[in-house]
CSV table of C-alpha atoms and ligand atoms in Angstrom, one decimal:
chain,number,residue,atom,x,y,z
A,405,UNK,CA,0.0,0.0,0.0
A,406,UNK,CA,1.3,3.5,-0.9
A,407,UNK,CA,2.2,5.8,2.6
A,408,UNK,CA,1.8,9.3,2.9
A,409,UNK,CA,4.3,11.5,1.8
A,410,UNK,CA,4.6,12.3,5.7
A,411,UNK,CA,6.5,8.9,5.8
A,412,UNK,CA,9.2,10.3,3.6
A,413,UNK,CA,10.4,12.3,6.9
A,414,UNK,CA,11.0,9.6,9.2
A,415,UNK,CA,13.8,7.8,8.5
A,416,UNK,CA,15.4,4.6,9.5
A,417,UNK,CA,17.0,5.0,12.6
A,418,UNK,CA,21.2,4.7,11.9
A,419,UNK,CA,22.2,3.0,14.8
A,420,UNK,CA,19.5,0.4,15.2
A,421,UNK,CA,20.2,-0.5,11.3
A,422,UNK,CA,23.9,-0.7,12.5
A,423,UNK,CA,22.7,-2.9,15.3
A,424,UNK,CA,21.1,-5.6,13.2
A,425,UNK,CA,23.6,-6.3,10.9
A,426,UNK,CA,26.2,-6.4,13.6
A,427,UNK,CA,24.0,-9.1,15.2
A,428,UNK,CA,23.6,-10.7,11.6
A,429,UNK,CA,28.2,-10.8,11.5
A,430,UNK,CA,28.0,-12.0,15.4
A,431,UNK,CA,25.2,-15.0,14.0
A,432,UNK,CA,27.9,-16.2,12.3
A,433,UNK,CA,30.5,-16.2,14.4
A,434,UNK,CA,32.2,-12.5,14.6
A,435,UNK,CA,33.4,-10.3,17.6
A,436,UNK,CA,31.9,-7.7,17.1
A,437,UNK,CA,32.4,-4.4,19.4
A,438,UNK,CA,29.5,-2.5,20.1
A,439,UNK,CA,30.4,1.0,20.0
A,440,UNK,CA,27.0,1.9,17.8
A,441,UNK,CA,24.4,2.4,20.5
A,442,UNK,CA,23.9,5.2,22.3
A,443,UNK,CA,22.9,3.6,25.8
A,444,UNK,CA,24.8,2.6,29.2
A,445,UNK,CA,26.1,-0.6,29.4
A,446,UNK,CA,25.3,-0.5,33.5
A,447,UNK,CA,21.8,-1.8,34.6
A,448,UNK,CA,19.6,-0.1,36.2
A,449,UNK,CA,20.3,0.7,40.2
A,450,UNK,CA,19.2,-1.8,42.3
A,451,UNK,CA,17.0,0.9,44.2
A,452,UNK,CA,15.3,2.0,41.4
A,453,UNK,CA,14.1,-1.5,40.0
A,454,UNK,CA,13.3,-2.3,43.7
A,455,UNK,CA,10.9,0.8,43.6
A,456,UNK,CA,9.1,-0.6,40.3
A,457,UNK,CA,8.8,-4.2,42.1
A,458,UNK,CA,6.9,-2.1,45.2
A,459,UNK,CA,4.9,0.0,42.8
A,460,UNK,CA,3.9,-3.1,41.0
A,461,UNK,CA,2.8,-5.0,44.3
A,462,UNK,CA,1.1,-1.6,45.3
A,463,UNK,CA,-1.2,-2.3,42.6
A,464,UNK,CA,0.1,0.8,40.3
A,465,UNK,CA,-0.9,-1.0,37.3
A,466,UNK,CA,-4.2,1.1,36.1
A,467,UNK,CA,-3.7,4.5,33.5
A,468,UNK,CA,-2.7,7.7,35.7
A,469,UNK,CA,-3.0,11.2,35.3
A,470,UNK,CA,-1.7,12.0,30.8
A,471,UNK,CA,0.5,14.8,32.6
A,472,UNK,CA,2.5,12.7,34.6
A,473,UNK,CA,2.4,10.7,38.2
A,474,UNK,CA,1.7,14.3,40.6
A,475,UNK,CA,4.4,12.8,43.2
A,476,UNK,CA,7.2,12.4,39.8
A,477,UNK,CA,6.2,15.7,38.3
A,478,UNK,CA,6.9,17.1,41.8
A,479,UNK,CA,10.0,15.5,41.6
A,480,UNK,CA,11.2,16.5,38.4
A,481,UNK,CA,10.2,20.3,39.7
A,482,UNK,CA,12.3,20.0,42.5
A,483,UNK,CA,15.2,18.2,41.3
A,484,UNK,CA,15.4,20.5,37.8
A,485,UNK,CA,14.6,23.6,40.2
A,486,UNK,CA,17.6,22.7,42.8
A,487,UNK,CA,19.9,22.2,39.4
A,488,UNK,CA,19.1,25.6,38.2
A,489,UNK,CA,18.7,27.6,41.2
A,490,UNK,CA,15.3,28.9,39.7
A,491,UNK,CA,11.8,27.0,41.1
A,492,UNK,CA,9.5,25.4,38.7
A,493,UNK,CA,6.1,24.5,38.8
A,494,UNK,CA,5.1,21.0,38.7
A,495,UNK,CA,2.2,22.1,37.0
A,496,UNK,CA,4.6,23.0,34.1
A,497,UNK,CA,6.0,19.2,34.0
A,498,UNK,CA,4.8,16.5,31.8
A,499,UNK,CA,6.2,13.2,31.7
A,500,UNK,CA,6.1,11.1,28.2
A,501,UNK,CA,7.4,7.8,27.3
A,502,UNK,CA,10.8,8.2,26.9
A,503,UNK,CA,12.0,11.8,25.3
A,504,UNK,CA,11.6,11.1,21.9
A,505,UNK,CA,7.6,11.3,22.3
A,506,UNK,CA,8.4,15.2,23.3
A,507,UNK,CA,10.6,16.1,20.6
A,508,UNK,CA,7.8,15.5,18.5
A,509,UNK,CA,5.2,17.3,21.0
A,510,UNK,CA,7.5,20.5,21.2
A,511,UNK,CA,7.8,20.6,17.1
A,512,UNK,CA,4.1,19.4,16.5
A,513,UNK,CA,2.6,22.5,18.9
A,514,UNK,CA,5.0,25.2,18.0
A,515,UNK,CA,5.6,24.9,14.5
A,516,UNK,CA,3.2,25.2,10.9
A,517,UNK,CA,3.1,25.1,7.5
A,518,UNK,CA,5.7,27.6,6.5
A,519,UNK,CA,7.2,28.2,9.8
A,520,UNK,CA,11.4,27.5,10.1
A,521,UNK,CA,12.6,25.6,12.8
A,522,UNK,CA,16.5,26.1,13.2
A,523,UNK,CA,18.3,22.7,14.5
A,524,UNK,CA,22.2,22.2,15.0
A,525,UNK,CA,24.1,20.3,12.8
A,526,UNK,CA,25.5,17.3,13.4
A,527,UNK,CA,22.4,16.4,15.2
A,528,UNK,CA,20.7,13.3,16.9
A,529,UNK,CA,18.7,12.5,13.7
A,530,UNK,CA,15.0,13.3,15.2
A,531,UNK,CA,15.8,16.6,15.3
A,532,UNK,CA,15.6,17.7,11.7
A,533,UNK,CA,12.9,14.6,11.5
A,534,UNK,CA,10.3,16.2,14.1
A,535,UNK,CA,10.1,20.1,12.2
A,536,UNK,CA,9.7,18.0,8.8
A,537,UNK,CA,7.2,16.0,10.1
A,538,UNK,CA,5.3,18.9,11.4
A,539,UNK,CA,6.0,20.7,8.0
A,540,UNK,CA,7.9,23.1,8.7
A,541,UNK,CA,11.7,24.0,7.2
A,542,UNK,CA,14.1,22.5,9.5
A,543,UNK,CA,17.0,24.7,9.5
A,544,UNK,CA,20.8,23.7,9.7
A,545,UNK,CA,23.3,25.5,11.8
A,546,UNK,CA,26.6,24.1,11.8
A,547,UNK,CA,28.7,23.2,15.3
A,548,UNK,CA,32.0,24.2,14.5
A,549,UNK,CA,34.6,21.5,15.2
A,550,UNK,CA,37.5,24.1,15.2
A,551,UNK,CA,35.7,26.0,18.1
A,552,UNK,CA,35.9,22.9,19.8
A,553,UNK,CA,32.1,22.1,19.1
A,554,UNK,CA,30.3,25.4,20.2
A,555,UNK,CA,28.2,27.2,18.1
A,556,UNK,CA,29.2,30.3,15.9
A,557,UNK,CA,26.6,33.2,17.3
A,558,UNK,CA,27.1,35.2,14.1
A,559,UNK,CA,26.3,32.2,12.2
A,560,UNK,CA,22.8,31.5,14.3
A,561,UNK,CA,22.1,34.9,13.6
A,562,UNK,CA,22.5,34.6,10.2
A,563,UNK,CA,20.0,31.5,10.4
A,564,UNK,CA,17.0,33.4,12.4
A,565,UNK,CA,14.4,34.5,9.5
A,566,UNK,CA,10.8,36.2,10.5
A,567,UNK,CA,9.3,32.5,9.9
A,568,UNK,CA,11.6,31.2,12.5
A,569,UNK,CA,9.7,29.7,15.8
A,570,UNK,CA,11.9,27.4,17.0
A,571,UNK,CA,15.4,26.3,17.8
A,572,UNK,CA,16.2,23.0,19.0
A,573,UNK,CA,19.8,23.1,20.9
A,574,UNK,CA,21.4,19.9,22.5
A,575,UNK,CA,23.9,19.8,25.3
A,576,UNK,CA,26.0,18.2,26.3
A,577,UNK,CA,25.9,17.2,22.6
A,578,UNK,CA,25.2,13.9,20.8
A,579,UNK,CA,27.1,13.3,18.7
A,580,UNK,CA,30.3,15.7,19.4
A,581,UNK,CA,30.7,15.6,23.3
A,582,UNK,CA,30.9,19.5,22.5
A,583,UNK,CA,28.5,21.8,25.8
A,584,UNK,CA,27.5,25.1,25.3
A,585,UNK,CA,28.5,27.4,27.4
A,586,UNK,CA,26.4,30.1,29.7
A,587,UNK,CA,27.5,32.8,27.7
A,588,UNK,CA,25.9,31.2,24.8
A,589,UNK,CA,22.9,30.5,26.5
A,590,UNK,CA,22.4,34.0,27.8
A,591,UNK,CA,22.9,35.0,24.2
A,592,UNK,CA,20.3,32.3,23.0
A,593,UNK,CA,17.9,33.9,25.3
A,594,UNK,CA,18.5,37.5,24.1
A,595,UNK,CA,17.4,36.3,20.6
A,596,UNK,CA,14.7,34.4,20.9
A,597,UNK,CA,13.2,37.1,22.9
A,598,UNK,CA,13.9,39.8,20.0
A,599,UNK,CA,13.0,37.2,17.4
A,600,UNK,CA,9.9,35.6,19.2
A,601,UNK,CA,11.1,31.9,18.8
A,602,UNK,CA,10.6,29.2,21.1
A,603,UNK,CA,13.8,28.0,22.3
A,604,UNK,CA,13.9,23.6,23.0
A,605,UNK,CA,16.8,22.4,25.0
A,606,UNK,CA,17.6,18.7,24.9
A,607,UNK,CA,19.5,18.5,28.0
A,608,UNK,CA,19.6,13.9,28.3
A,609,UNK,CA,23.0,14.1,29.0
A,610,UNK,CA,23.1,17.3,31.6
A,611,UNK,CA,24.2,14.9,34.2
A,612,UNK,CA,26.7,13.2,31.8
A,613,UNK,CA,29.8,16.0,32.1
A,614,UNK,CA,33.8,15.8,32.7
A,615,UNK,CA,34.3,19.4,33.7
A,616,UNK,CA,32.3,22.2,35.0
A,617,UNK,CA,28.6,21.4,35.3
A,618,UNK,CA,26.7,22.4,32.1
A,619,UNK,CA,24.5,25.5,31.8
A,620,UNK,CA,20.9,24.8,31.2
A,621,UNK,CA,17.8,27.0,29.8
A,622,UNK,CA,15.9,26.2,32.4
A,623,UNK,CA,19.0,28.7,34.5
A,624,UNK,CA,17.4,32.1,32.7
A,625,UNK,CA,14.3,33.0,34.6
A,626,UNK,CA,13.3,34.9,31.2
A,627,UNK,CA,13.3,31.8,29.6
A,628,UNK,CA,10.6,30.9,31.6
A,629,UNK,CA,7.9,31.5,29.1
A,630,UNK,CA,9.6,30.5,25.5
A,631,UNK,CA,12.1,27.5,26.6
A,632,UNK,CA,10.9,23.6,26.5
A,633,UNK,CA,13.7,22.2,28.2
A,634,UNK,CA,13.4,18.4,27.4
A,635,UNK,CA,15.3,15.9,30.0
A,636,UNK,CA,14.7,11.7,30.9
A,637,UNK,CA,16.2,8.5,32.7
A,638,UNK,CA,17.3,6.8,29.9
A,639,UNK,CA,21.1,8.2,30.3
A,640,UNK,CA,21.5,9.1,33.9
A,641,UNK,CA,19.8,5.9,35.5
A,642,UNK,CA,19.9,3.7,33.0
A,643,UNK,CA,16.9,3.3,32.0
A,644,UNK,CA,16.7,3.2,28.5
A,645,UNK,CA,14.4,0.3,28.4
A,646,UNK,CA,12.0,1.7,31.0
A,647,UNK,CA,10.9,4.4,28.5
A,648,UNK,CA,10.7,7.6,30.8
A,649,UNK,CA,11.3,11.4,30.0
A,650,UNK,CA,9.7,14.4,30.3
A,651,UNK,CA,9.2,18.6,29.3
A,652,UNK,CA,9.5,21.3,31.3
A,653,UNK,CA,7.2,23.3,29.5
A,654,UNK,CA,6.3,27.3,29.4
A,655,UNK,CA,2.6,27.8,31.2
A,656,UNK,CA,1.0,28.6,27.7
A,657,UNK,CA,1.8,25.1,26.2
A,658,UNK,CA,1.3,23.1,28.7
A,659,UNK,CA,-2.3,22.0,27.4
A,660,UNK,CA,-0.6,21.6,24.0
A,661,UNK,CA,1.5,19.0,25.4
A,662,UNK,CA,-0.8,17.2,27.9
A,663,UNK,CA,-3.7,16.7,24.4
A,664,UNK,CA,-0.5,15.4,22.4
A,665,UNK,CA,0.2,12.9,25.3
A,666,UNK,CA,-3.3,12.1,25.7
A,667,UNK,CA,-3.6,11.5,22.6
A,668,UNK,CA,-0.5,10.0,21.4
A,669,UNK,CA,0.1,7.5,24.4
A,670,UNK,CA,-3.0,8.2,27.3
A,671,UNK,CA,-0.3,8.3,29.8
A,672,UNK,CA,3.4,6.9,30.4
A,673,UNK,CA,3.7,3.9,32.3
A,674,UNK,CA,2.3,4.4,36.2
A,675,UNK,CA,4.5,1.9,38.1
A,676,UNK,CA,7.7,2.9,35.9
A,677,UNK,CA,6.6,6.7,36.8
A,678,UNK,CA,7.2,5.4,40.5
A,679,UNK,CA,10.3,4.0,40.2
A,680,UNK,CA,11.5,7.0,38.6
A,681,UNK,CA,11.0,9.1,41.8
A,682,UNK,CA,13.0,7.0,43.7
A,683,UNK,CA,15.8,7.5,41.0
A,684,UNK,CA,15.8,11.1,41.7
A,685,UNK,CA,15.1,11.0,45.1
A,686,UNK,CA,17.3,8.1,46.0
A,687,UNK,CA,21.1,7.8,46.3
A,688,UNK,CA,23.3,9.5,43.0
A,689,UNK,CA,26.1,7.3,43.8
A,690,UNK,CA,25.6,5.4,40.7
A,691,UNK,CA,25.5,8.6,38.5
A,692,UNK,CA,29.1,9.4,39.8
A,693,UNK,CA,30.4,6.2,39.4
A,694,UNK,CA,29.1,5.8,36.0
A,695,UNK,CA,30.7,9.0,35.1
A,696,UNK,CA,33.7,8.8,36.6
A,697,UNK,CA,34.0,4.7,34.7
A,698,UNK,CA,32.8,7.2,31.3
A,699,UNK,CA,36.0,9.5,31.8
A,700,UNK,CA,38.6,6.7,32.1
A,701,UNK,CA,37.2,5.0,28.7
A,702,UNK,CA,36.7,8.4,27.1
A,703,UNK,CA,40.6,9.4,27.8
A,704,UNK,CA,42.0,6.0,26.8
A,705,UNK,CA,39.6,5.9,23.4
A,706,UNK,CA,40.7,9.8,22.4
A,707,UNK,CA,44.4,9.2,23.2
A,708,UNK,CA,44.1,5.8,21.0
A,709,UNK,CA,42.2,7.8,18.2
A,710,UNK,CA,45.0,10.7,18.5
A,711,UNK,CA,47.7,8.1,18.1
A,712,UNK,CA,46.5,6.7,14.6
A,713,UNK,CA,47.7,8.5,11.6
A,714,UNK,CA,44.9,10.5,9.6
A,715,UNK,CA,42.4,11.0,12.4
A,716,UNK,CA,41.7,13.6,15.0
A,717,UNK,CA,39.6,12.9,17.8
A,718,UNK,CA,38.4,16.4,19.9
A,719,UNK,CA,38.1,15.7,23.9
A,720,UNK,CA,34.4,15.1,24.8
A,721,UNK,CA,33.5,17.7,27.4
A,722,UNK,CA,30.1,15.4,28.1
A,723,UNK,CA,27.9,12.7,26.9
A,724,UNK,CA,29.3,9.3,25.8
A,725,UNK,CA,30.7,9.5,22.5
A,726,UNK,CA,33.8,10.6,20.7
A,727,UNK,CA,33.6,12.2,17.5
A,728,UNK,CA,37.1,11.9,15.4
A,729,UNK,CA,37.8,13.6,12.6
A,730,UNK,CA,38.7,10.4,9.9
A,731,UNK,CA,39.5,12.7,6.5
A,732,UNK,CA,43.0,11.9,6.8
A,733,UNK,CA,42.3,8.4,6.5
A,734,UNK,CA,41.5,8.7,2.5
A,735,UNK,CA,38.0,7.5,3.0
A,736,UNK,CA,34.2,8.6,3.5
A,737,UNK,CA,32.9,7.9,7.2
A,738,UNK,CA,30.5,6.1,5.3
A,739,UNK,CA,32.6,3.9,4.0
A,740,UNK,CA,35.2,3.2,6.8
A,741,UNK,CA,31.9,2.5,8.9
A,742,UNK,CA,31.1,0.0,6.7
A,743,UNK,CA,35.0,-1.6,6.7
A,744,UNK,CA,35.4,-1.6,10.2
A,745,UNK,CA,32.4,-3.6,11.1
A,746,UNK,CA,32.7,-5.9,7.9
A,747,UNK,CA,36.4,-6.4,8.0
A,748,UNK,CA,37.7,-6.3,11.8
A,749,UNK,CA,34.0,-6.5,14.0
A,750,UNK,CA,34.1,-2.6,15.1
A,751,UNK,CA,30.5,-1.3,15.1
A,752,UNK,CA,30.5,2.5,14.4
A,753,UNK,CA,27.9,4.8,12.6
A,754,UNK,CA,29.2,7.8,10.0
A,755,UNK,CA,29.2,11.2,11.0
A,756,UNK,CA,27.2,11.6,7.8
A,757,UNK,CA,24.3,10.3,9.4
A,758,UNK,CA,23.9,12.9,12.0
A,759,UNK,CA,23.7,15.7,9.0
A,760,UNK,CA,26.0,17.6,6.7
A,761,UNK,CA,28.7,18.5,9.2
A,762,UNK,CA,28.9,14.8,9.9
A,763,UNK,CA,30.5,14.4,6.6
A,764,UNK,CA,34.0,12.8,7.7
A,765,UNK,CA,33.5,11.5,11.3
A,766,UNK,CA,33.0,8.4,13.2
A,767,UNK,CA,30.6,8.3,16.2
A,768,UNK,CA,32.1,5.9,18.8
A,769,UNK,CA,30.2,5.2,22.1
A,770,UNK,CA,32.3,4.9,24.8
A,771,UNK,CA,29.2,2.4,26.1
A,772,UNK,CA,31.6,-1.3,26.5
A,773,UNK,CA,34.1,-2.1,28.7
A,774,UNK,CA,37.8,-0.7,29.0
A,775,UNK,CA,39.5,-3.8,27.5
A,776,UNK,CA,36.9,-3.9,24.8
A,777,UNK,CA,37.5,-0.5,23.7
A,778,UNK,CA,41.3,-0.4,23.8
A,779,UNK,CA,41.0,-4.1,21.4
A,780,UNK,CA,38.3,-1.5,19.2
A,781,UNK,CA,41.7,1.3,18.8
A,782,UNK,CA,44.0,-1.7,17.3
A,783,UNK,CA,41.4,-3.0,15.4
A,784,UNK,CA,40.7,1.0,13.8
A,785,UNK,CA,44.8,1.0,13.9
A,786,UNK,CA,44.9,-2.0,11.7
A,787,UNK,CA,41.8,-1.2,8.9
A,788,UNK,CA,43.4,2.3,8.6
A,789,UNK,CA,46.9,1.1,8.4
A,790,UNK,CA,46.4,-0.8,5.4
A,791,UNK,CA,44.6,1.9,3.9
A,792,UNK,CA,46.1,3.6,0.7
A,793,UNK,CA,47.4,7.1,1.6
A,794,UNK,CA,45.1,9.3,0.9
A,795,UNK,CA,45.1,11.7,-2.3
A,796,UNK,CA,46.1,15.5,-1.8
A,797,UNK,CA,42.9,17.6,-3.1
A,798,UNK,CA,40.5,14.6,-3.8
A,799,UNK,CA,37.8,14.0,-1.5
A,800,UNK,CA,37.1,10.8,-0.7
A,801,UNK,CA,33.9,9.6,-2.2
B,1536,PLP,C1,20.1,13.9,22.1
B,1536,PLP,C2,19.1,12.8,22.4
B,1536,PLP,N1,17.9,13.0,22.7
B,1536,PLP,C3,17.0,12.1,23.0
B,1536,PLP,C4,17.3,10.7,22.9
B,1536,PLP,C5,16.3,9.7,23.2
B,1536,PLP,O1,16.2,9.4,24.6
B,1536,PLP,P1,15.0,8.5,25.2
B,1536,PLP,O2,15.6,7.2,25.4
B,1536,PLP,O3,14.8,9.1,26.5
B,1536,PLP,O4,13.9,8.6,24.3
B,1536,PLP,C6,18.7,10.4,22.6
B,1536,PLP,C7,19.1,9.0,22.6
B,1536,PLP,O5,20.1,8.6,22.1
B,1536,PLP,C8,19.6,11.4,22.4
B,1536,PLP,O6,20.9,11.2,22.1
């Protein structure tokens, strides 16, 4: 049967593609390292499933409130206020299924026909998905690898039109590790307040960081009325199986979001919505030793990367994933993807696939063990040292 046209915007997703045919090679007998998937390789804290066992037993099995759990969305207040020094309403809260359902909620009630919606590029790939989908122009604005993965201000300008409602910002950043810092997030909030645009800040990875804390919207009290700030518990606890984010909203979309919810999914999971407060009420012990286990892998995979000829690897400031540079290698990232996980079991995705700037990088979660990764840098080491040397002026296809 033929699909709507609306189909065209929502693609494959990379690293689940990635996924299968890594589990296709292992079938047959290959080692392959997972360094495709963007998820923590620790399980869930003990606490926190013990909450969902006690929630079930309690009988939390019927629908709940579409907003969220009142107990969780006073959590989420609290815990998001105490991060931010500024209060916020649990009124203003609503939980979904994971985040993904609100990327789609924020694009779906800010943006129409006509309307631009800037995102930055490289980008997790539902960001230019979710303004396409709600058909609007979705708007490219490149990180700059030479400013060490911050945004060019001048060049965000540049990208604000009078159709522009929205900007989607990420940080800490998938896929580059890069985090934007408070200046640029004051400067964010001057111009979406002289260009009326609704400003929504993926912040998954806010507790994933290697230096100072990272700066969040929800930190600029005028932000209060024009910044979604989108968070969940699939990176910090976890809990990527659970299915459990949530919005921060501004007061005047807060019924936008709660009828997409409703109407989307009736309501996220009610025991799950349990557990969850006693991830952010319980101990954080297991966020800091996560983090700290992230930073060890993270400076032995860079260092590696550094240390083969042709690529480049920038030092993640947060998230899990480095981002090398590979042009040197005389390849695309396309297809040294391909010949790393075909030839020597090394399971990446191409920059590519996170968007123009991509073009010539390798994302590498940092999600197995130590030993795992340092056997991933010889393996890389080998592939690219058999390479031919790479042509001055031509750009590999
Ligand atoms: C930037 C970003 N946002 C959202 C998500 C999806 O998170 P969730 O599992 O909460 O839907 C991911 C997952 O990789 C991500 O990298």
């Amino acid at each position: 049967m033929k699909t709507t046209e609306r189909m065209d915007y929502l693609p494959v997703e990379p690293a689940i593609r990635t996924f299968m045919r890594a589990g296709e090679l292992e079938k047959s007998g290959a080692d392959i390292i997972h360094l495709e998937i963007g998820e923590p390789d620790f399980d869930t804290p003990s606490h926190i499933s013990l909450a969902a066992k006690e929630a079930l037993d309690r009988g939390k099995t019927h629908y709940c409130d579409p907003q969220g759990v009142l107990e969780l969305r006073e959590a989420i207040a609290a815990t998001v206020g105490a991060r931010s020094g500024v209060s916020v309403d649990p009124g203003c809260v609503v939980v979904t299924p994971g985040l993904r359902p609100v990327l789609f909620y924020g694009a779906l009630a800010t943006l129409q026909k006509g309307d631009e919606g800037i995102f930055i590029d490289p980008a997790f790939a539902a960001f230019p998905t979710v303004i396409e989908f709600a058909e609007a122009r979705a708007v490219p604005v490149a990180l700059r690898e030479e400013l060490g993965y911050r945004l060019d201000m001048n060049e965000l300008r540049a990208a604000i039109s009078p159709r522009t409602r929205l900007l989607m910002l990420n940080s800490p950043h998938n896929p580059s590790g890069g985090i934007l810092s408070a200046d640029d997030m004051a400067e964010i909030e001057g111009l979406a307040r002289e260009h009326d645009f609704v400003v929504l800040s993926d912040e998954t990875y806010e507790e994933i960081y290697y230096g100072d804390k990272p700066s969040s919207v929800a930190e600029f009290p005028g932000m209060r009325d024009r910044a979604i700030l989108l968070s969940g518990f699939s990176k910090t606890y976890c809990m990527t199986g659970w299915r459990l984010g949530y919005a921060v909203v501004p007061p005047s979309l807060v019924d936008a979001f709660v009828k997409l919810a409703t109407n989307s999914v009736t309501c996220s999971s009610t025991f799950v919505q349990h557990a969850a407060v006693s991830a952010l009420q319980g101990s954080q012990d297991s966020v800091r030793s996560m983090v700290a286990e992230f930073r060890m892998r993270r400076d032995v995979l860079v260092d590696g990367l550094n240390r083969i000829p042709g690529i480049s690897c920038h030092v993640p400031e947060g998230a899990f994933y480095a981002f090398p540079n590979i042009t040197g290698v005389g390849m695309s990232d396309v297809q040294l993807a391909d010949v790393l996980l075909e030839k020597a079991g090394v399971a990446t995705l191409a920059g590519s696939v996170f968007g123009q700037q991509g073009k010539g990088h390798l994302r590498l979660a940092f999600t197995t063990p130590l030993d795992r990764i340092q056997m991933a840098i010889e393996r890389i080491g080998n592939v690219v040292s058999t390479l031919p040397a790479p042509v001055a002026g031509k750009e590999p296809r």
